[in-house]
Amino acid sequence: MWGIKLIGKKTEELIFKQLMRLANAIILFVIGLIVFTIMRKGLPALSWEIISQVPKGGYYFGGEGGVLNAIVGSIYLAFGATFLAFVISLPSALFINVHLQKHKKLQDIIRLFIDVMWGIPSVVYGAFAFGIMIYMGIRASLMAGIVTVAIFIMPIMIRGMDEVLKMVPKTLFESGLSLGSTKYELSYRIFFKQCIPGIATAILLSFGRAFGDVAAVLFTAGFTDNIPTSLTQPAATLPLAIFFQLSSPIPEVQNRAYAAAAILTFIILAISVFGRMALRKYKKNSIN
Amino acid sequence: MNQSKIEVKDLNLSIGNQHILKNINCKIPSRKITVILGSSGCGKSTLLKSMNRLTDLYPKVKISGDILLNNQGIFGKEVEVTDLRKKMGLMSQRPAPLPMSIFDNVAYGLRISGRKKKLQMKLRVEYYLKVVNLWDEVKDRLKAPASSLSIGQQQRLCLARGLAVDPELILADEPTSALDPLSSQVIEKKFMELKDSFTIVWVTHTLRQAKRMADHVIFMYLGEIIEQGPAEEFFNNPQHEITKNFLNGSFN
Ligand SMILES: Nc1ncnc2c1ncn2[C@@H]1O[C@H](COP(=O)(O)OP(=O)(O)OP(=O)(O)O)[C@@H](O)[C@H]1O
Ligand SMILES: [Mg+2]
C-alpha cells in the first residue's frame, strides 16, 4: 500500500487507534445525549402516580393518571413476542447450522432471505398483519400484536443466533456425532449449550426491538386505557403512549412523554442486566 | 492370521472434482494398533473419518466402494449411522471437549444411550476417568467446565468420553499432535494398554511415533495406499521405492 511509505508502521497504528477511539467516543456521546435528554426532561415528571395508575379521563390533556396500562401492555407484548419468536427462531437457527450443514448454497440463500426480511421496516409488517386481520375479521388485540411483533423480530433473532452457531468449531461437530448423537441431540445438547451466551444476546437484542417498536403494534395491538386481561383485548404500549403524549401541544403532557421514555429505558436496561447476570454461569462452559 | 475388524474395499472418495482417496484396499486387524502413516495432506484423516462415516458430512462428497465392519457393509441403507459411530470412539487432532462439565463430558454418551441411573452413572464416569489416569487430577472438580483443563488433560478426557460409549474401535487422528512430549507419552502408553481390549487405528505423520506404536502399518501417499503390512516387515523390509525414501527420511 502506498500509505506505508508515507507514514511509518507506528504512526499508522497510532492513527487507527485514535480513529477507533473517536468512533467509540461518538457513539458514547450520542447515547449519552439521548439518555441525558430523556432523564433531564423525564425524571422531574416521573412520579409514583405515573407508574402505578392507568390514565384517568383527560390524561392526555394534562389530567390525572399514569401509564401503567402501557407499561403492562408493553411487557406482555414484548415478552409474549420474544417468547413466540424464540420458540421458532432457535429450531430454525439450529436447523440451518446442523441439518443443512452440508448444503452451503441453501444456507446462503436462506441467510440472504432472512437478511432481506430484517431490512423490511416494521410498519410494513404492521400493515401486512393489519390487512390479514381485516380480511379475517380480527380486531386489534394483544394476541395480534404479539404475533406481528414476533414475526418482525424473528429475522433479527434467527440471524443473531445463526451468527454464533456458525462459529461452532468443526471438531466439536464431529466429536458430537462420533459419540453417536443424532442431529437433534447434537443441536440441543451441544450446539445450544456451546452458544448460550450468544443466543442470549440475540434474544435480548430482539426483546429490545420488540419493546421499543411502534409501527408494528400501531394497528395490530391497538391502544386502550385499560390493562388487558386476555389475549383478545387490545393493549397499550409504552412507545405509543410516548408518541401520543409527545404529539400533545401541552408542555406538561410532553414532559410525561419523557417520563414514559425514562421508564422504557429503565425496563430495557434492567432486563438486559438481569438477563446477562442470569446467564453468566453458562458462559464458562463454552469451548473456544 | 488375525481376524480383521475392518476391511476397506475399493474405496474412492472425491470432494467436488478433487479425487482424495484412490482405490483404497486395506484391512484393520482386530485388537492391534494399526498406524496410518503418511505425510501431511495425503488423506489419512479422510480415510479414518470414512470409517465412522463422518465423511458423509462433507459438502459435495462422492464415495464409492465399501467398508466392512465385522464383515458388514457400513454404507448400507439398513445401517443406523448413530449406532455405527457408537462402535468407534474418535479422538481428533485437537481435543474438542463438549461445552459442559468434566463429569457431563464423560456422562454424555451414557445419557444419549438412555442410561439414567444416577449412582451407576457416577460409578461409570469414575471408572472411565480412572482408565485414562485423569481421576486423581479432577476428582475434586468434576463440576468444573471441561475447557478449564489443560490441553493434555482435555485429550485424556476426550478418550474417557469415547471409551464410555463402549466402542469396539478407537479411531485416533494424531491425538498427540497438540500435546507436549510428556502428555504425548501418557497418551501413547495408554493406547499400548488399550490395545488388548480395543482395535485401534492411529493416524500419524511422524515416523518415530509409528515405530513406537505400530503392530500393523498402512502407508499412504497422495491419496493412495503404497504399502501395508505387519510393522516388523514394513519397517525392516519395505518393498516400494516411495516407502524406502520415506523411511530414510529423504522425503519432503
Ligand atoms: N472438507 C474438505 N473439502 C475439500 N477438500 C478436503 C476436505 N477435507 C480434506 N480435503 C483435502 O483432502 C486431502 C486430504 O486431506 P486429509 O485431511 O485427509 O489429509 P491428512 O493426511 O489427514 O493430512 P494432515 O496430516 O495434514 O492432517 C487434502 O488435500 C485436503 O485439502
Ligand atoms: Mg489429518
XYZ file of C-alpha atoms and ligand atoms in Angstrom:
572
model
C 0.000 0.000 0.000
C 1.125 3.494 -0.712
C 0.269 4.730 2.801
C 3.064 2.718 4.338
C 5.794 4.600 2.500
C 4.449 7.982 3.574
C 3.972 7.195 7.223
C 5.697 4.584 9.363
C 4.002 1.477 10.824
C 3.965 3.052 14.275
C 2.268 6.213 13.111
C -0.209 4.217 11.117
C -1.141 2.175 14.140
C -1.423 5.304 16.237
C -3.750 6.960 13.744
C -6.032 3.934 13.543
C -6.094 3.596 17.290
C -7.142 7.216 17.634
C -9.775 6.775 14.937
C -11.247 3.842 16.827
C -11.260 5.866 19.993
C -13.037 8.666 18.161
C -15.660 6.263 16.830
C -16.287 4.940 20.319
C -16.445 8.441 21.704
C -19.029 9.498 19.110
C -21.237 6.523 19.918
C -20.982 7.127 23.641
C -21.664 10.815 23.129
C -24.834 10.194 21.142
C -26.114 7.614 23.633
C -25.200 9.916 26.480
C -27.023 12.811 24.877
C -30.196 10.790 24.336
C -30.201 9.356 27.836
C -29.394 12.774 29.277
C -32.286 14.417 27.424
C -34.708 11.706 28.483
C -33.609 11.922 32.092
C -33.461 15.711 32.274
C -36.973 16.118 30.966
C -38.383 12.838 32.201
C -37.148 12.485 35.780
C -38.885 15.645 37.083
C -42.153 14.455 35.561
C -41.670 10.905 36.868
C -43.849 10.069 39.827
C -45.340 7.086 41.576
C -48.662 8.090 40.086
C -47.370 7.696 36.520
C -46.041 4.257 37.217
C -48.900 2.919 39.269
C -52.059 4.232 37.640
C -53.861 3.921 34.370
C -54.922 7.132 32.599
C -57.936 8.837 34.101
C -60.274 10.849 31.891
C -58.443 13.719 30.214
C -54.982 12.300 30.991
C -53.743 13.218 27.548
C -54.806 16.809 28.156
C -52.947 17.068 31.420
C -55.440 15.217 33.612
C -54.664 12.715 36.359
C -53.444 9.149 35.998
C -50.407 7.355 34.641
C -49.179 4.978 32.009
C -49.472 1.682 33.877
C -51.667 0.409 31.040
C -48.831 0.988 28.584
C -46.157 -0.414 30.895
C -48.072 -3.627 31.452
C -49.149 -3.777 27.817
C -45.583 -3.383 26.590
C -44.279 -6.016 28.990
C -46.964 -8.514 27.981
C -46.389 -7.765 24.341
C -42.605 -7.831 24.361
C -42.354 -10.974 26.496
C -45.034 -12.700 24.502
C -43.480 -11.789 21.173
C -39.950 -12.627 22.320
C -41.107 -15.992 23.614
C -43.014 -16.803 20.462
C -40.127 -15.691 18.275
C -37.698 -17.735 20.381
C -39.755 -20.898 20.071
C -39.477 -20.609 16.303
C -36.057 -18.982 15.935
C -33.978 -21.430 17.949
C -35.016 -24.523 15.991
C -34.659 -22.578 12.746
C -31.174 -21.338 13.523
C -30.110 -24.796 14.703
C -31.621 -26.369 11.626
C -29.698 -24.051 9.325
C -26.423 -24.837 11.054
C -26.766 -28.503 11.943
C -29.108 -30.153 9.451
C -28.200 -28.003 6.480
C -24.510 -28.083 7.346
C -23.742 -29.858 4.085
C -25.745 -27.563 1.879
C -23.745 -24.371 1.791
C -25.679 -22.878 -1.130
C -29.026 -23.407 0.526
C -27.664 -21.897 3.743
C -26.574 -18.805 1.861
C -29.944 -18.420 0.168
C -31.792 -18.741 3.467
C -29.488 -16.245 5.108
C -29.991 -13.778 2.291
C -33.730 -14.211 2.561
C -33.703 -13.581 6.304
C -31.431 -10.571 5.890
C -33.917 -9.063 3.456
C -36.689 -9.688 5.986
C -34.568 -7.949 8.563
C -34.351 -4.903 6.325
C -38.110 -4.508 5.913
C -39.366 -1.705 8.192
C -41.717 -2.742 10.963
C -44.531 -0.603 9.608
C -44.724 -2.956 6.635
C -45.171 -5.931 8.958
C -47.802 -3.939 10.807
C -49.670 -3.018 7.660
C -49.417 -6.558 6.321
C -50.753 -8.054 9.531
C -53.473 -5.421 9.636
C -54.531 -6.387 6.121
C -54.839 -10.016 7.142
C -56.722 -9.066 10.290
C -59.280 -7.066 8.314
C -59.648 -9.904 5.864
C -60.257 -12.380 8.651
C -62.319 -10.011 10.715
C -59.966 -9.931 13.698
C -59.834 -6.796 15.818
C -56.745 -5.201 17.270
C -55.668 -7.306 20.214
C -52.743 -8.280 22.375
C -52.543 -11.561 20.501
C -52.415 -9.923 17.082
C -49.741 -7.531 18.352
C -47.689 -10.397 19.797
C -47.818 -12.372 16.572
C -46.933 -9.368 14.423
C -44.036 -8.286 16.593
C -42.814 -11.874 16.824
C -42.687 -12.104 13.045
C -40.937 -8.774 12.860
C -38.216 -9.667 15.383
C -37.739 -13.224 14.170
C -35.226 -12.367 11.438
C -33.149 -10.479 13.991
C -33.255 -13.369 16.406
C -32.565 -16.093 13.865
C -29.635 -14.295 12.291
C -28.266 -13.304 15.684
C -28.308 -16.945 16.786
C -27.110 -18.070 13.392
C -24.016 -15.921 13.567
C -22.897 -17.561 16.810
C -23.896 -21.066 15.770
C -21.816 -20.625 12.646
C -18.764 -20.252 14.831
C -19.061 -23.669 16.473
C -15.791 -25.426 15.668
C -15.948 -28.276 13.189
C -14.170 -30.582 15.617
C -16.983 -30.126 18.116
C -19.482 -31.035 15.419
C -17.527 -34.162 14.567
C -16.915 -35.130 18.188
C -20.590 -34.837 18.963
C -21.551 -37.085 16.091
C -18.770 -39.550 16.826
C -20.278 -40.160 20.232
C -23.384 -41.349 18.471
C -25.505 -38.201 18.785
C -28.390 -37.746 16.449
C -28.562 -34.344 14.793
C -31.284 -33.450 17.244
C -29.070 -34.277 20.223
C -26.186 -32.501 18.596
C -28.360 -29.413 18.191
C -29.820 -29.138 21.637
C -27.228 -30.793 23.842
C -24.100 -29.427 22.211
C -24.626 -26.549 19.776
C -27.188 -24.880 22.005
C -25.055 -25.215 25.134
C -21.964 -24.002 23.349
C -23.794 -20.895 22.146
C -25.902 -19.951 25.163
C -24.188 -16.583 25.657
C -24.600 -15.584 22.021
C -28.140 -16.898 21.870
C -28.973 -14.880 24.964
C -27.600 -11.777 23.292
C -29.759 -12.412 20.245
C -32.809 -12.784 22.491
C -32.078 -9.621 24.458
C -31.466 -7.685 21.267
C -34.767 -8.842 19.829
C -36.509 -8.113 23.094
C -35.266 -4.538 22.903
C -36.642 -4.187 19.407
C -39.961 -5.706 20.433
C -40.227 -3.435 23.429
C -39.413 -0.251 21.584
C -41.266 -0.682 18.342
C -44.264 1.490 17.460
C -45.187 0.758 13.897
C -45.826 -2.970 14.155
C -48.241 -2.556 17.065
C -49.990 0.615 15.938
C -52.737 -1.179 14.005
C -52.397 -4.653 15.441
C -52.397 -4.272 19.212
C -54.414 -1.060 19.218
C -54.458 1.244 22.187
C -56.525 1.355 25.315
C -56.561 2.950 28.735
C -57.158 -0.392 30.378
C -54.821 -3.163 31.317
C -55.583 -6.144 29.090
C -56.889 -9.191 30.924
C -56.944 -11.540 27.971
C -55.139 -12.068 24.705
C -58.146 -10.961 22.704
C -58.287 -7.498 24.249
C -56.380 -4.581 22.782
C -53.262 -3.470 24.613
C -51.478 -0.159 25.013
C -47.730 0.057 24.622
C -45.145 2.451 26.009
C -43.761 3.628 22.663
C -47.263 4.511 21.512
C -48.012 6.236 24.784
C -44.839 8.249 24.346
C -45.840 9.104 20.811
C -49.334 10.280 21.755
C -48.056 12.396 24.605
C -45.280 13.938 22.563
C -47.813 14.946 19.940
C -49.689 16.974 22.524
C -49.250 20.751 22.471
C -49.361 20.873 26.275
C -45.810 21.043 27.757
C -46.780 19.118 30.875
C -48.030 16.237 28.771
C -44.878 16.345 26.681
C -42.788 16.034 29.818
C -44.787 12.984 30.814
C -43.777 11.517 27.462
C -40.170 11.811 28.570
C -41.066 10.237 31.890
C -42.558 7.324 29.979
C -39.410 7.172 27.848
C -37.337 7.030 31.025
C -39.460 4.145 32.286
C -38.968 2.326 28.977
C -35.229 2.860 29.163
C -35.084 1.557 32.739
C -37.042 -1.545 31.888
C -34.856 -2.438 28.916
C -31.755 -1.756 30.956
C -32.999 -3.852 33.854
C -33.930 -6.777 31.616
C -30.598 -6.676 29.820
C -28.635 -6.589 33.060
C -30.668 -9.307 34.767
C -30.689 -11.405 31.637
C -26.954 -11.267 31.400
C -26.444 -11.972 35.090
C -28.757 -14.943 34.986
C -26.866 -16.389 32.044
C -23.387 -15.707 33.280
C -22.976 -19.154 34.772
C -23.444 -20.737 31.365
C -20.668 -18.772 29.765
C -17.907 -20.698 31.474
C -18.784 -23.972 29.778
C -18.324 -22.776 26.210
C -15.330 -24.075 24.342
C -13.321 -21.857 22.079
C -3.565 -64.576 10.670
C -5.671 -62.401 12.897
C -9.244 -61.728 12.107
C -9.770 -58.298 10.570
C -12.104 -55.874 12.223
C -12.439 -53.530 9.301
C -11.973 -54.189 5.664
C -11.871 -51.403 3.117
C -12.709 -52.416 -0.429
C -12.006 -50.282 -3.486
C -12.833 -47.119 -1.632
C -12.806 -43.966 -3.708
C -13.700 -40.609 -2.288
C -13.826 -37.281 -4.017
C -14.928 -33.858 -2.977
C -16.134 -31.780 -5.889
C -13.726 -32.697 -8.641
C -10.887 -33.412 -6.248
C -10.075 -37.107 -6.012
C -8.919 -37.561 -2.437
C -8.902 -41.310 -1.753
C -7.930 -43.537 -4.656
C -8.743 -47.254 -4.751
C -8.150 -47.871 -1.094
C -7.983 -51.518 -0.092
C -6.864 -52.428 3.373
C -7.569 -54.498 6.449
C -7.518 -53.388 10.059
C -6.636 -56.337 12.311
C -8.596 -56.854 15.485
C -7.100 -55.809 18.855
C -3.944 -54.354 17.452
C -2.686 -50.884 16.764
C -2.858 -50.128 13.089
C -0.977 -46.982 12.211
C -1.957 -44.998 9.138
C 1.257 -43.296 8.194
C 1.888 -40.643 5.605
C 2.860 -37.057 5.086
C 0.509 -34.140 5.515
C -2.441 -33.927 3.155
C -2.202 -37.487 1.833
C -5.713 -38.368 3.019
C -5.114 -40.093 6.357
C -7.813 -38.224 8.205
C -10.231 -38.668 5.347
C -9.701 -42.433 5.356
C -10.130 -42.543 9.124
C -13.295 -40.471 9.053
C -14.846 -42.518 6.314
C -14.731 -45.444 8.745
C -17.329 -43.852 11.024
C -18.957 -42.037 8.130
C -18.067 -38.547 9.237
C -17.182 -38.032 5.593
C -20.931 -38.138 4.891
C -20.969 -34.588 6.179
C -18.547 -33.134 3.676
C -20.272 -30.962 1.130
C -20.174 -32.345 -2.417
C -18.674 -35.653 -1.343
C -18.849 -38.726 -3.568
C -17.993 -42.134 -2.137
C -17.775 -45.448 -3.923
C -16.551 -48.849 -2.821
C -17.285 -50.339 0.559
C -16.085 -50.568 4.113
C -16.898 -53.646 6.149
C -17.095 -53.603 9.916
C -17.280 -57.127 11.314
C -17.964 -58.265 7.759
C -20.946 -55.971 7.341
C -21.054 -53.016 4.975
C -21.314 -49.668 6.729
C -22.905 -47.775 3.854
C -25.961 -49.999 3.635
C -29.421 -48.495 3.942
C -30.235 -50.599 6.973
C -27.218 -49.316 8.903
C -28.144 -46.906 11.680
C -25.320 -44.394 11.425
C -25.524 -43.349 15.095
C -25.075 -46.985 16.155
C -22.161 -47.329 13.778
C -20.491 -44.274 15.268
C -21.026 -45.520 18.805
C -18.916 -48.512 17.911
C -15.947 -46.252 17.224
C -14.531 -43.678 19.601
C -12.884 -40.783 17.797
C -10.024 -38.658 19.058
C -9.180 -35.657 16.953
C -6.042 -33.653 16.373
C -7.074 -31.042 18.903
C -9.177 -32.093 21.860
C -12.774 -30.974 21.487
C -14.394 -31.256 24.902
C -18.146 -30.726 24.927
C -19.373 -27.404 26.331
C -20.229 -28.825 29.737
C -18.621 -30.005 32.943
C -15.917 -32.650 33.187
C -18.432 -35.113 34.624
C -21.032 -34.403 31.943
C -18.487 -34.896 29.187
C -17.955 -38.485 30.209
C -21.617 -38.995 31.050
C -22.763 -37.613 27.702
C -22.532 -40.848 25.792
C -24.265 -42.762 28.576
C -27.067 -40.231 28.694
C -27.811 -40.243 24.987
C -27.828 -44.016 25.145
C -30.677 -43.678 27.581
C -28.892 -44.697 30.746
C -30.191 -42.628 33.611
C -29.494 -44.244 36.969
C -27.555 -41.689 38.969
C -25.373 -43.926 41.055
C -24.434 -46.173 38.172
C -23.601 -43.121 36.108
C -21.310 -41.829 38.829
C -19.508 -45.138 39.068
C -19.045 -45.392 35.334
C -17.757 -41.856 34.978
C -15.296 -42.521 37.773
C -14.276 -45.778 36.151
C -13.500 -44.243 32.764
C -11.714 -41.271 34.265
C -9.549 -43.791 36.110
C -8.909 -45.727 32.923
C -7.319 -42.653 31.373
C -5.467 -41.713 34.584
C -7.402 -38.494 34.969
C -9.427 -39.267 38.067
C -6.908 -38.123 40.649
C -6.431 -34.830 38.868
C -10.114 -33.976 38.545
C -11.968 -35.804 41.294
C -12.368 -32.598 43.309
C -13.683 -30.540 40.454
C -15.944 -32.747 38.416
C -18.412 -29.888 38.084
C -15.824 -27.567 36.571
C -16.083 -26.851 32.857
C -14.042 -29.203 30.709
C -12.477 -26.207 28.997
C -10.672 -25.363 32.235
C -8.441 -28.431 31.873
C -5.053 -28.325 30.214
C -4.872 -29.499 26.612
C -3.282 -32.788 27.648
C -5.965 -33.387 30.261
C -8.656 -32.461 27.749
C -7.317 -35.048 25.333
C -7.441 -37.715 28.032
C -10.965 -36.571 28.901
C -11.930 -36.999 25.258
C -10.548 -40.520 25.378
C -12.551 -41.292 28.517
C -15.635 -39.839 26.894
C -15.110 -42.004 23.838
C -14.495 -45.147 25.906
C -17.624 -44.538 27.966
C -19.741 -45.218 24.881
C -18.290 -48.730 24.986
C -16.857 -48.829 21.466
C -15.159 -51.687 19.685
C -12.652 -49.460 17.941
C -10.780 -46.313 18.705
C -10.026 -44.010 15.825
C -7.236 -41.663 16.816
C -6.355 -38.856 14.436
C -2.925 -37.603 15.509
C -4.188 -37.247 19.071
C -0.809 -36.157 20.363
C -0.004 -33.521 17.788
C -1.160 -30.658 20.004
C 0.445 -32.027 23.149
C 3.774 -31.575 24.879
C 6.138 -34.566 24.881
C 5.168 -35.677 28.363
C 1.423 -35.629 27.751
C 2.015 -37.378 24.429
C 3.862 -40.127 26.215
C 0.982 -40.582 28.650
C -1.456 -40.982 25.766
C 0.817 -43.323 23.817
C 1.294 -45.513 26.854
C -2.423 -45.602 27.496
C -3.054 -46.789 23.948
C -0.471 -49.537 24.279
C -2.506 -50.794 27.240
C -5.834 -50.376 25.485
C -4.931 -52.465 22.503
C -5.641 -55.635 24.444
C -9.301 -54.739 24.553
C -9.818 -52.491 21.543
C -8.994 -52.327 17.891
C -7.053 -49.142 17.401
C -6.472 -47.104 14.287
C -3.874 -44.445 14.880
C -3.085 -41.742 12.342
C 0.270 -40.064 12.396
C 2.811 -38.432 10.125
C 5.747 -38.971 12.448
C 7.836 -41.989 11.667
C 9.229 -42.352 15.149
C 5.808 -42.493 16.719
C 4.714 -45.058 14.166
C 7.724 -47.205 15.015
C 6.994 -46.970 18.710
C 3.346 -47.912 18.430
C 2.508 -49.852 15.325
C 1.618 -53.540 15.108
C 0.418 -53.021 11.607
C 1.145 -50.181 9.186
C -0.749 -48.638 6.318
C 1.422 -46.218 4.394
C -0.280 -43.600 2.281
C 0.967 -41.195 -0.314
C -1.146 -38.701 -2.280
C -4.440 -40.452 -1.613
C -3.214 -43.951 -2.322
C -2.027 -46.804 -0.170
C 1.531 -47.525 -1.218
C 2.287 -50.334 1.131
C 0.801 -52.102 4.123
C 1.690 -54.951 6.392
C 2.870 -56.014 9.828
C 5.093 -53.382 11.419
C 8.194 -55.515 11.532
C 8.103 -56.314 7.826
C 7.148 -52.816 6.885
C 9.986 -51.099 8.700
C 12.697 -53.663 8.083
C 11.898 -54.753 4.613
C 9.975 -52.107 2.680
C 9.092 -53.108 -0.843
C 8.240 -49.889 -2.512
C 10.604 -47.103 -3.576
C 8.432 -44.357 -2.055
C 8.304 -46.226 1.242
C 12.061 -46.609 1.307
C 12.511 -42.895 0.726
C 10.023 -42.083 3.455
C 11.732 -44.401 5.934
C 15.135 -42.960 5.052
C 13.875 -39.515 5.767
C 14.794 -38.417 2.260
C 11.223 -37.349 1.789
C 9.800 -33.840 1.747
N -13.867 -30.942 3.511
C -12.931 -30.926 2.538
N -13.156 -30.238 1.399
C -12.235 -30.212 0.413
N -11.047 -30.825 0.484
C -10.762 -31.509 1.594
C -11.683 -31.596 2.680
N -11.118 -32.345 3.645
C -9.906 -32.696 3.190
N -9.682 -32.210 1.961
C -8.488 -32.411 1.128
O -8.222 -33.783 1.092
C -6.845 -34.038 1.160
C -6.540 -34.980 2.281
O -6.897 -34.394 3.492
P -6.706 -35.114 4.893
O -7.173 -34.193 5.951
O -7.309 -36.439 4.828
O -5.128 -35.249 4.954
P -4.224 -35.774 6.144
O -3.389 -36.858 5.588
O -5.035 -36.070 7.331
O -3.296 -34.521 6.418
P -2.753 -33.969 7.832
O -1.622 -34.826 8.233
O -2.315 -32.588 7.477
O -3.888 -33.971 8.781
C -6.163 -32.698 1.308
O -5.652 -32.322 0.055
C -7.266 -31.778 1.736
O -7.054 -30.486 1.228
Mg -5.294 -35.154 9.261
